[in-house]
CSV table of C-alpha atoms in Angstrom, one decimal:
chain,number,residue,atom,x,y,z
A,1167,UNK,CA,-30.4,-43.9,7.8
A,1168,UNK,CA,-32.5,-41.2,6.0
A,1169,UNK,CA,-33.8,-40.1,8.7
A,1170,UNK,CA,-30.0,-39.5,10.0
A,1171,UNK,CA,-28.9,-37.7,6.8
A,1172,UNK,CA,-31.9,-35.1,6.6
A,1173,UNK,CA,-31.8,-34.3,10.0
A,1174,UNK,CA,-27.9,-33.7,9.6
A,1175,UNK,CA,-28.9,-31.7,6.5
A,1176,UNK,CA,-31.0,-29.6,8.3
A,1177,UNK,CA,-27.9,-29.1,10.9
A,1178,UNK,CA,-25.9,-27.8,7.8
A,1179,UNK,CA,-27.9,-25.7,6.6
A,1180,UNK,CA,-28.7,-23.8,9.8
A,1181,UNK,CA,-25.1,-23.9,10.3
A,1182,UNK,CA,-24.5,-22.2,6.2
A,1183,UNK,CA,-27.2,-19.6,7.2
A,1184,UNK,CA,-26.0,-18.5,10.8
A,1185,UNK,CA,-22.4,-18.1,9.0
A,1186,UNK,CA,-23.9,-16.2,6.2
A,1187,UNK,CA,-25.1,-13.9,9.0
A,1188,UNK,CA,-22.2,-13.5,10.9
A,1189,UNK,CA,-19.9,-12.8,7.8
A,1190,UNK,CA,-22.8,-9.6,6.8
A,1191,UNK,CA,-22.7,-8.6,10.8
A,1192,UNK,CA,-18.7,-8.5,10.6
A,1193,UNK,CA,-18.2,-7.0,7.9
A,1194,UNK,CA,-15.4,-9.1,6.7
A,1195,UNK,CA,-14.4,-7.0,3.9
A,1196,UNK,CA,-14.0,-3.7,5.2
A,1197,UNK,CA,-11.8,-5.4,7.9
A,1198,UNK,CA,-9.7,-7.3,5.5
A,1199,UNK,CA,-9.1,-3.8,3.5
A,1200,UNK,CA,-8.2,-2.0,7.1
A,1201,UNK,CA,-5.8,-4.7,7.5
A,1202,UNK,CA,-4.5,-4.4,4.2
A,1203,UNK,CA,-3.7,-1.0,4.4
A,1204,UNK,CA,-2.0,-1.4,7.5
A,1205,UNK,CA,-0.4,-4.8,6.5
A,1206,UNK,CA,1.1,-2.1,4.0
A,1207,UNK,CA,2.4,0.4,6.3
A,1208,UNK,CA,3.5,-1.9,8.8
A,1209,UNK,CA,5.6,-4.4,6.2
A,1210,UNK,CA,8.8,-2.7,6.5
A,1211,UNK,CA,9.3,-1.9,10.1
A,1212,UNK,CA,8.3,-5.6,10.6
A,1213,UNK,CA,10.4,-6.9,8.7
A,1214,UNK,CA,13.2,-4.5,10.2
A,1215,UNK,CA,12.6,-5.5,13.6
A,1216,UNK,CA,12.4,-9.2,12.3
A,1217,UNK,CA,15.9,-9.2,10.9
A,1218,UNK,CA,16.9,-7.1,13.7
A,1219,UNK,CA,16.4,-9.8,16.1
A,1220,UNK,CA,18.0,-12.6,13.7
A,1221,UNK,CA,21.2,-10.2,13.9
A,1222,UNK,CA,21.1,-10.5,17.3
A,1223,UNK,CA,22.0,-14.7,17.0
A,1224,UNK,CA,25.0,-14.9,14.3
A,1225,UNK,CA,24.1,-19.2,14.3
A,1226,UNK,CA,20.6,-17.5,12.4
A,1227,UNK,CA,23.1,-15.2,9.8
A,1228,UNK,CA,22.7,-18.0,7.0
A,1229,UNK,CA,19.6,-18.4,7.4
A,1230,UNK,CA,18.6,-14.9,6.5
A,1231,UNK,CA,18.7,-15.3,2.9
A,1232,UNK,CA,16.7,-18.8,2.9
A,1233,UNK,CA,14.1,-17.4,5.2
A,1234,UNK,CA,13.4,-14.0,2.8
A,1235,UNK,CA,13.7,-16.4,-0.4
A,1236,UNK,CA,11.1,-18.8,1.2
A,1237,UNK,CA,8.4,-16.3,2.4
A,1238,UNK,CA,8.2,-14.2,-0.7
A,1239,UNK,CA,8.5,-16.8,-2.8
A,1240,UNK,CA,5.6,-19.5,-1.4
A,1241,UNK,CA,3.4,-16.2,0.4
A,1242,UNK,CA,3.6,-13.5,-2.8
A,1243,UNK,CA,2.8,-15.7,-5.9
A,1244,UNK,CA,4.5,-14.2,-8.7
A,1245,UNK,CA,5.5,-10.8,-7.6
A,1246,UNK,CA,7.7,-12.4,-4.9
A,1247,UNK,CA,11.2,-11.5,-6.1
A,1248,UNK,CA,10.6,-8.1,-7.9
A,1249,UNK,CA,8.8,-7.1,-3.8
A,1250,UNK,CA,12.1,-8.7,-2.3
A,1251,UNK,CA,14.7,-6.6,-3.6
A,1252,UNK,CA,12.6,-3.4,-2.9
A,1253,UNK,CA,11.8,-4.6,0.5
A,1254,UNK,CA,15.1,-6.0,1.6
A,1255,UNK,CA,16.6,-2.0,0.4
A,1256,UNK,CA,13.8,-0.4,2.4
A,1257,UNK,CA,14.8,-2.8,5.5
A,1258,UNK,CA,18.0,-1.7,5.0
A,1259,UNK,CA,17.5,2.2,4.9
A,1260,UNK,CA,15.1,1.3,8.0
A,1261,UNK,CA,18.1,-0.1,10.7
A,1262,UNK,CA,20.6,2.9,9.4
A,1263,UNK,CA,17.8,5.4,11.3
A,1264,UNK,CA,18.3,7.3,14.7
A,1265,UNK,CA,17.4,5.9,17.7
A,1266,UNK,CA,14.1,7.8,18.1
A,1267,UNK,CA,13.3,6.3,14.4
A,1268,UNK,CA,13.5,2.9,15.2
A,1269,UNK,CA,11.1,3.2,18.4
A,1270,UNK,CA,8.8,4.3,15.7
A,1271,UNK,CA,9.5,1.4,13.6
A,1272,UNK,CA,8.6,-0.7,16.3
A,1273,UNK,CA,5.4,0.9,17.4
A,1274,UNK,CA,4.6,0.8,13.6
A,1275,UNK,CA,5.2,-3.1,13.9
A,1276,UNK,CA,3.2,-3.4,17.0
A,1277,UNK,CA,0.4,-1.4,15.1
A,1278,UNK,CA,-0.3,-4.6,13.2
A,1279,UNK,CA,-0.3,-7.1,15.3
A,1280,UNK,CA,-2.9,-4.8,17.6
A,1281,UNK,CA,-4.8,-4.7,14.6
A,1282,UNK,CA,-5.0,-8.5,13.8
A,1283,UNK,CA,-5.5,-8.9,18.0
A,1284,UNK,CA,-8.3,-6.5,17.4
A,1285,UNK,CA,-9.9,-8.0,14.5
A,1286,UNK,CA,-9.9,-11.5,15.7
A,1287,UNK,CA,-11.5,-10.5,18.6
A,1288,UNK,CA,-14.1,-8.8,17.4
A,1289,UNK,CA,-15.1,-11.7,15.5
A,1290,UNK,CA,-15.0,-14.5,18.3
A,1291,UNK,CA,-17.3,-11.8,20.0
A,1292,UNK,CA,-14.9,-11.2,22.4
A,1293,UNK,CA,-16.0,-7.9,24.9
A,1294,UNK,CA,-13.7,-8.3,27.7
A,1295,UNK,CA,-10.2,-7.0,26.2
A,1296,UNK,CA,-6.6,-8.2,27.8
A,1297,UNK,CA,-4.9,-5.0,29.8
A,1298,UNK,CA,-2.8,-2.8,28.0
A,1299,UNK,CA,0.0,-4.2,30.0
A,1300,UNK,CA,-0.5,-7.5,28.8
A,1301,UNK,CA,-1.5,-7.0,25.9
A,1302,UNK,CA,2.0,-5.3,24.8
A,1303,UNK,CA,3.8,-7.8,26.7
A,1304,UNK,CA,2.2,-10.4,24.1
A,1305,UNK,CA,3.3,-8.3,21.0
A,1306,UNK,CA,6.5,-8.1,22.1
A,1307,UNK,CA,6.8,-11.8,22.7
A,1308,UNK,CA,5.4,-12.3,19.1
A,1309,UNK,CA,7.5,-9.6,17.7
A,1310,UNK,CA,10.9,-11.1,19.2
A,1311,UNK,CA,10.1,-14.9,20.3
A,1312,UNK,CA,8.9,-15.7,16.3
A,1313,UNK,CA,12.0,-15.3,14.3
A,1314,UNK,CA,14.0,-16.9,17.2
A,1315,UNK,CA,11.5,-20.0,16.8
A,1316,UNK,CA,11.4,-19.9,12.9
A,1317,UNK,CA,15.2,-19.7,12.7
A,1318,UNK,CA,15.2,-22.7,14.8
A,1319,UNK,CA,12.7,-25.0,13.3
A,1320,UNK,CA,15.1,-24.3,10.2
A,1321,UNK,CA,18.1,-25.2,11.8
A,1322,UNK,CA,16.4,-28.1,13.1
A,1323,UNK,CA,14.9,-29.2,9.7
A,1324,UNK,CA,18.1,-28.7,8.5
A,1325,UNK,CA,20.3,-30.4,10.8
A,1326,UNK,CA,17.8,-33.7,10.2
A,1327,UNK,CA,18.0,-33.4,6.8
A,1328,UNK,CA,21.5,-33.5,6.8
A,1329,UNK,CA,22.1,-36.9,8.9
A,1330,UNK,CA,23.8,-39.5,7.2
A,1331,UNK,CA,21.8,-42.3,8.9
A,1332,UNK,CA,19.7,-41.6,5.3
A,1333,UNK,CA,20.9,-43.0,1.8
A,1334,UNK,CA,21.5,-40.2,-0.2
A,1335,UNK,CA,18.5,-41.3,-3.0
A,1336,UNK,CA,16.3,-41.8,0.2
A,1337,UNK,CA,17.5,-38.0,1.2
A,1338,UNK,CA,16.9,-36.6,-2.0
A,1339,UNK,CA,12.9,-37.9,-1.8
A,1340,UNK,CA,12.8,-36.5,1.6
A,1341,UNK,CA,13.8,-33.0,1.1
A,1342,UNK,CA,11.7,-32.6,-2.0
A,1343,UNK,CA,8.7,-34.2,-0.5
A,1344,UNK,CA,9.4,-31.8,2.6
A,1345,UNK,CA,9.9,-28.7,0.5
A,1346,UNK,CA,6.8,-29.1,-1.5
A,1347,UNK,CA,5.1,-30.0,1.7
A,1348,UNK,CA,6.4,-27.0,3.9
A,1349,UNK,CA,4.3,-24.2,2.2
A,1350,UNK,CA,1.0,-26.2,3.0
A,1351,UNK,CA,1.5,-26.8,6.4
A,1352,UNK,CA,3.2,-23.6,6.8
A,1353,UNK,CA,0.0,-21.9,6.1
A,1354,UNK,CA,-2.2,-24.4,8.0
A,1355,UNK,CA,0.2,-23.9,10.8
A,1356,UNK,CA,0.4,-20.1,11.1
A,1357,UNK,CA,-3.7,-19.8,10.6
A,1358,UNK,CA,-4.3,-22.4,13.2
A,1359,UNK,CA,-2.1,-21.3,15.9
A,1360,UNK,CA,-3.7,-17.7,14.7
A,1361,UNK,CA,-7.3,-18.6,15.6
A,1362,UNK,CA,-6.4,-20.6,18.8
A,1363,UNK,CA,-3.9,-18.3,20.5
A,1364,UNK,CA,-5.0,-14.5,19.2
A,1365,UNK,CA,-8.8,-14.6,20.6
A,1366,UNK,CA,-9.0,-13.5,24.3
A,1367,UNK,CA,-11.6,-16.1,24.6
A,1368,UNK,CA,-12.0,-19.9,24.7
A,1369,UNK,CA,-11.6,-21.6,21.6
A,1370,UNK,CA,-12.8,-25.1,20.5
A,1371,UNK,CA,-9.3,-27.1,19.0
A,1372,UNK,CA,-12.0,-28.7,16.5
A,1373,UNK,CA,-13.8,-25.5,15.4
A,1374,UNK,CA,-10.0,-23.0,14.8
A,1375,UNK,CA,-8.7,-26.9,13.3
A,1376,UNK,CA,-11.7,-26.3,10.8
A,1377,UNK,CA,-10.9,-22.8,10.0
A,1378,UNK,CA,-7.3,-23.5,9.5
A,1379,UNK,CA,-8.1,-26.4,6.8
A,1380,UNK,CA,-10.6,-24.3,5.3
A,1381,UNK,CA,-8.4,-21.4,5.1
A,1382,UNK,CA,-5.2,-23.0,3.9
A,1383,UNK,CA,-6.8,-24.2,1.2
A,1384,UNK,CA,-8.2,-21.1,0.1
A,1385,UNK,CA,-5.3,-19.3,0.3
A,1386,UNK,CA,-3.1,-22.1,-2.1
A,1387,UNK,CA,-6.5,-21.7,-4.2
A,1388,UNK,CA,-5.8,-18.0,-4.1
A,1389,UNK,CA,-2.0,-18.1,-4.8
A,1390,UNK,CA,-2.8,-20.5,-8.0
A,1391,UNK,CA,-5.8,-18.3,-9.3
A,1392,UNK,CA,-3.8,-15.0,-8.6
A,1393,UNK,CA,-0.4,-16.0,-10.4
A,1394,UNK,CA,-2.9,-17.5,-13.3
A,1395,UNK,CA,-4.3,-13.9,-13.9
A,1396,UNK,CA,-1.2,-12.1,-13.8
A,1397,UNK,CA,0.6,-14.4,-16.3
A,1398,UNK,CA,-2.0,-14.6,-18.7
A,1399,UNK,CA,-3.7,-11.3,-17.9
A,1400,UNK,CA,-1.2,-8.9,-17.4
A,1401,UNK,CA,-3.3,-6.1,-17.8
A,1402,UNK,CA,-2.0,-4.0,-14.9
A,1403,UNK,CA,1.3,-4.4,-16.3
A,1404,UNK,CA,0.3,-2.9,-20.1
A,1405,UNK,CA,-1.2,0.4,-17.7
A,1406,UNK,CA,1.3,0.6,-15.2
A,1407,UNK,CA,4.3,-0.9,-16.5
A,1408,UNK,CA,6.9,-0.9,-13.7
A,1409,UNK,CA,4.6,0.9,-10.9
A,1410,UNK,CA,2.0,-1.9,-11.3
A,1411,UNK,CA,3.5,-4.1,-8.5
A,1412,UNK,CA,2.0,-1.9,-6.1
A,1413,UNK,CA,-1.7,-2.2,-7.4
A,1414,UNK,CA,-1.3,-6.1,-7.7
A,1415,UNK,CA,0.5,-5.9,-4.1
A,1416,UNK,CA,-2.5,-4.4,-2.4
A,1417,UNK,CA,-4.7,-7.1,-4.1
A,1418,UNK,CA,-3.1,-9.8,-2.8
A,1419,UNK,CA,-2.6,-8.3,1.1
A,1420,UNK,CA,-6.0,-7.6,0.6
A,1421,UNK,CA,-7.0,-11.1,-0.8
A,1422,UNK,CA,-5.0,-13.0,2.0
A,1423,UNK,CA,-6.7,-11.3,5.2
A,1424,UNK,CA,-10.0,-12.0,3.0
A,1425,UNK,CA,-9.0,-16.0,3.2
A,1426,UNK,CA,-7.4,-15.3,6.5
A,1427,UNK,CA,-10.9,-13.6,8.0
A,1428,UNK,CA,-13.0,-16.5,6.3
A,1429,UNK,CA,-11.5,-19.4,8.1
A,1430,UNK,CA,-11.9,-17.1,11.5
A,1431,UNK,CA,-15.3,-16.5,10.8
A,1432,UNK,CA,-16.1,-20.1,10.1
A,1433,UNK,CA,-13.9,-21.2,13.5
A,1434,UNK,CA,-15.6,-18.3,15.6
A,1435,UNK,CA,-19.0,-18.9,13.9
A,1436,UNK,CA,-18.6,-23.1,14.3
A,1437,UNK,CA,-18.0,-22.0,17.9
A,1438,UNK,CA,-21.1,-19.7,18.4
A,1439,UNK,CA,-23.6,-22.3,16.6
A,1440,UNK,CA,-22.4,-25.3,18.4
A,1441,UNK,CA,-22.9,-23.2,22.2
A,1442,UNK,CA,-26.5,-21.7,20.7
A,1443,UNK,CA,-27.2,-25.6,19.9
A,1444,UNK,CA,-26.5,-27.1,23.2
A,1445,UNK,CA,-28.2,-24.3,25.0
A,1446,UNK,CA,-31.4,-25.1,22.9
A,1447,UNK,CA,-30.9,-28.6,23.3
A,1448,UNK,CA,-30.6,-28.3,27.3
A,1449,UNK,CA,-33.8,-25.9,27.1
A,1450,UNK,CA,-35.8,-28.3,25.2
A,1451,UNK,CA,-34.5,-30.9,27.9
């Protein structure tokens, strides 16, 4: 039994030190400020093209306002309704703009999601890039397939919720438990399905599972520690008064593709240790 525990000792702390290395060699936090800036300049024709699509399905009209009020308010701790009424009037100035303005929006939107395709990929190692061709044709899915699905899931969520097979004391447990549930598996959701599906290169459903927990976690950790400061340390506030949402904007973009880059670094780097120790395993062999 001891023998078992130090020898998986060892194991972790090979494991600590080859992750160590590959968060120095990837420079984590200069990509998590690149994607922060562009995170920034891409928000709004995102969002545009987002809402543009929802347009496009009047059964998703309703859900509009619950969507906005939902995001901003479990993904933006604090600052989440003050940066929804700017946005929302930004999207709105956005889909009033000339043809030849909204292709820009678009590329704009497709800017970021090249960027997080890039990233990711250059963590997992990944040398071999996807065509152009296909690689757009994946964006666009993203770009027009994911509010179509979210708007769904809600409908669906919805319609369930609103059976009557339920006693109505029994419903009442169930939706809060589900709404204080949601933002958790939200966020383990989205980075999971981000660490399995972006990389152009196998990955282990154990190792981007791992990454996921270890992220999500983070980033409630970050949401808590982050709307803590402000309210008792509004210190950006006293020196900025009304401009200081966009200081404490950029810290939080910049904190979440921080927490967002750590859990791919430990999936990708769980991935790349486990392949390193089964080739010295089979050479040893």
């Amino acid at each position: 039994m001891i023998k078992y525990l130090s020898s998986e000792l060892i194991i972790i702390k090979k494991y600590l030190s080859y992750l160590f290395e590959r968060f120095k060699e990837d420079r984590i936090i200069v990509y998590s400020g690149y994607l922060s800036f562009v995170t920034l300049l891409s928000i709004v024709p995102l969002l545009a093209v987002i809402f543009s699509v929802f347009s496009l399905f009047p059964v998703f009209q309703d859900w509009r306002g619950e969507v906005e009020s939902f995001v901003f308010k479990n993904f933006v701790p604090t600052l989440g309704e003050a940066i929804q009424g700017y946005l929302v009037r930004f999207v709105e100035n956005a889909t009033k703009m000339t043809s030849v303005g909204l292709v820009v929006l678009i590329l704009v939107a497709l800017l970021l999601i090249s960027s997080i395709d890039h990233t990711l990929n250059h963590i997992w190692r990944v040398r071999k890039n996807r065509r152009q061709v296909v690689s757009f044709s994946i964006y666009w899915v993203v770009l027009t397939l994911g509010p179509v699905l979210i708007g769904t899931s809600l409908l669906t969520t919805s319609y369930l919720l609103s059976l009557t097979g339920f006693e109505e004391n029994t419903l009442l447990v169930v939706r809060k438990l589900f709404l204080t549930v949601l933002p958790y598996l939200s966020s383990f959701l989205s980075f999971l399905l981000l660490y399995l599906l972006v990389p152009h290169t196998r990955v282990h459903f154990w190792s981007a599972l791992s990454g996921a927990m270890i992220a999500a976690v983070l980033f409630e950790l970050s949401k808590s520690a982050f709307a803590l400061y402000f309210t008792h340390f509004p210190v950006y506030k006293d020196i900025y008064g009304a401009l200081a949402i966009i200081p404490l904007l950029f810290v939080w973009v910049f904190i979440s593709w921080v927490v967002i880059l750590v859990g791919a670094q430990v999936a990708a780097s769980l991935d790349g240790f486990l392949d390193e120790e089964r080739t010295l395993a089979n050479e040893d062999a």
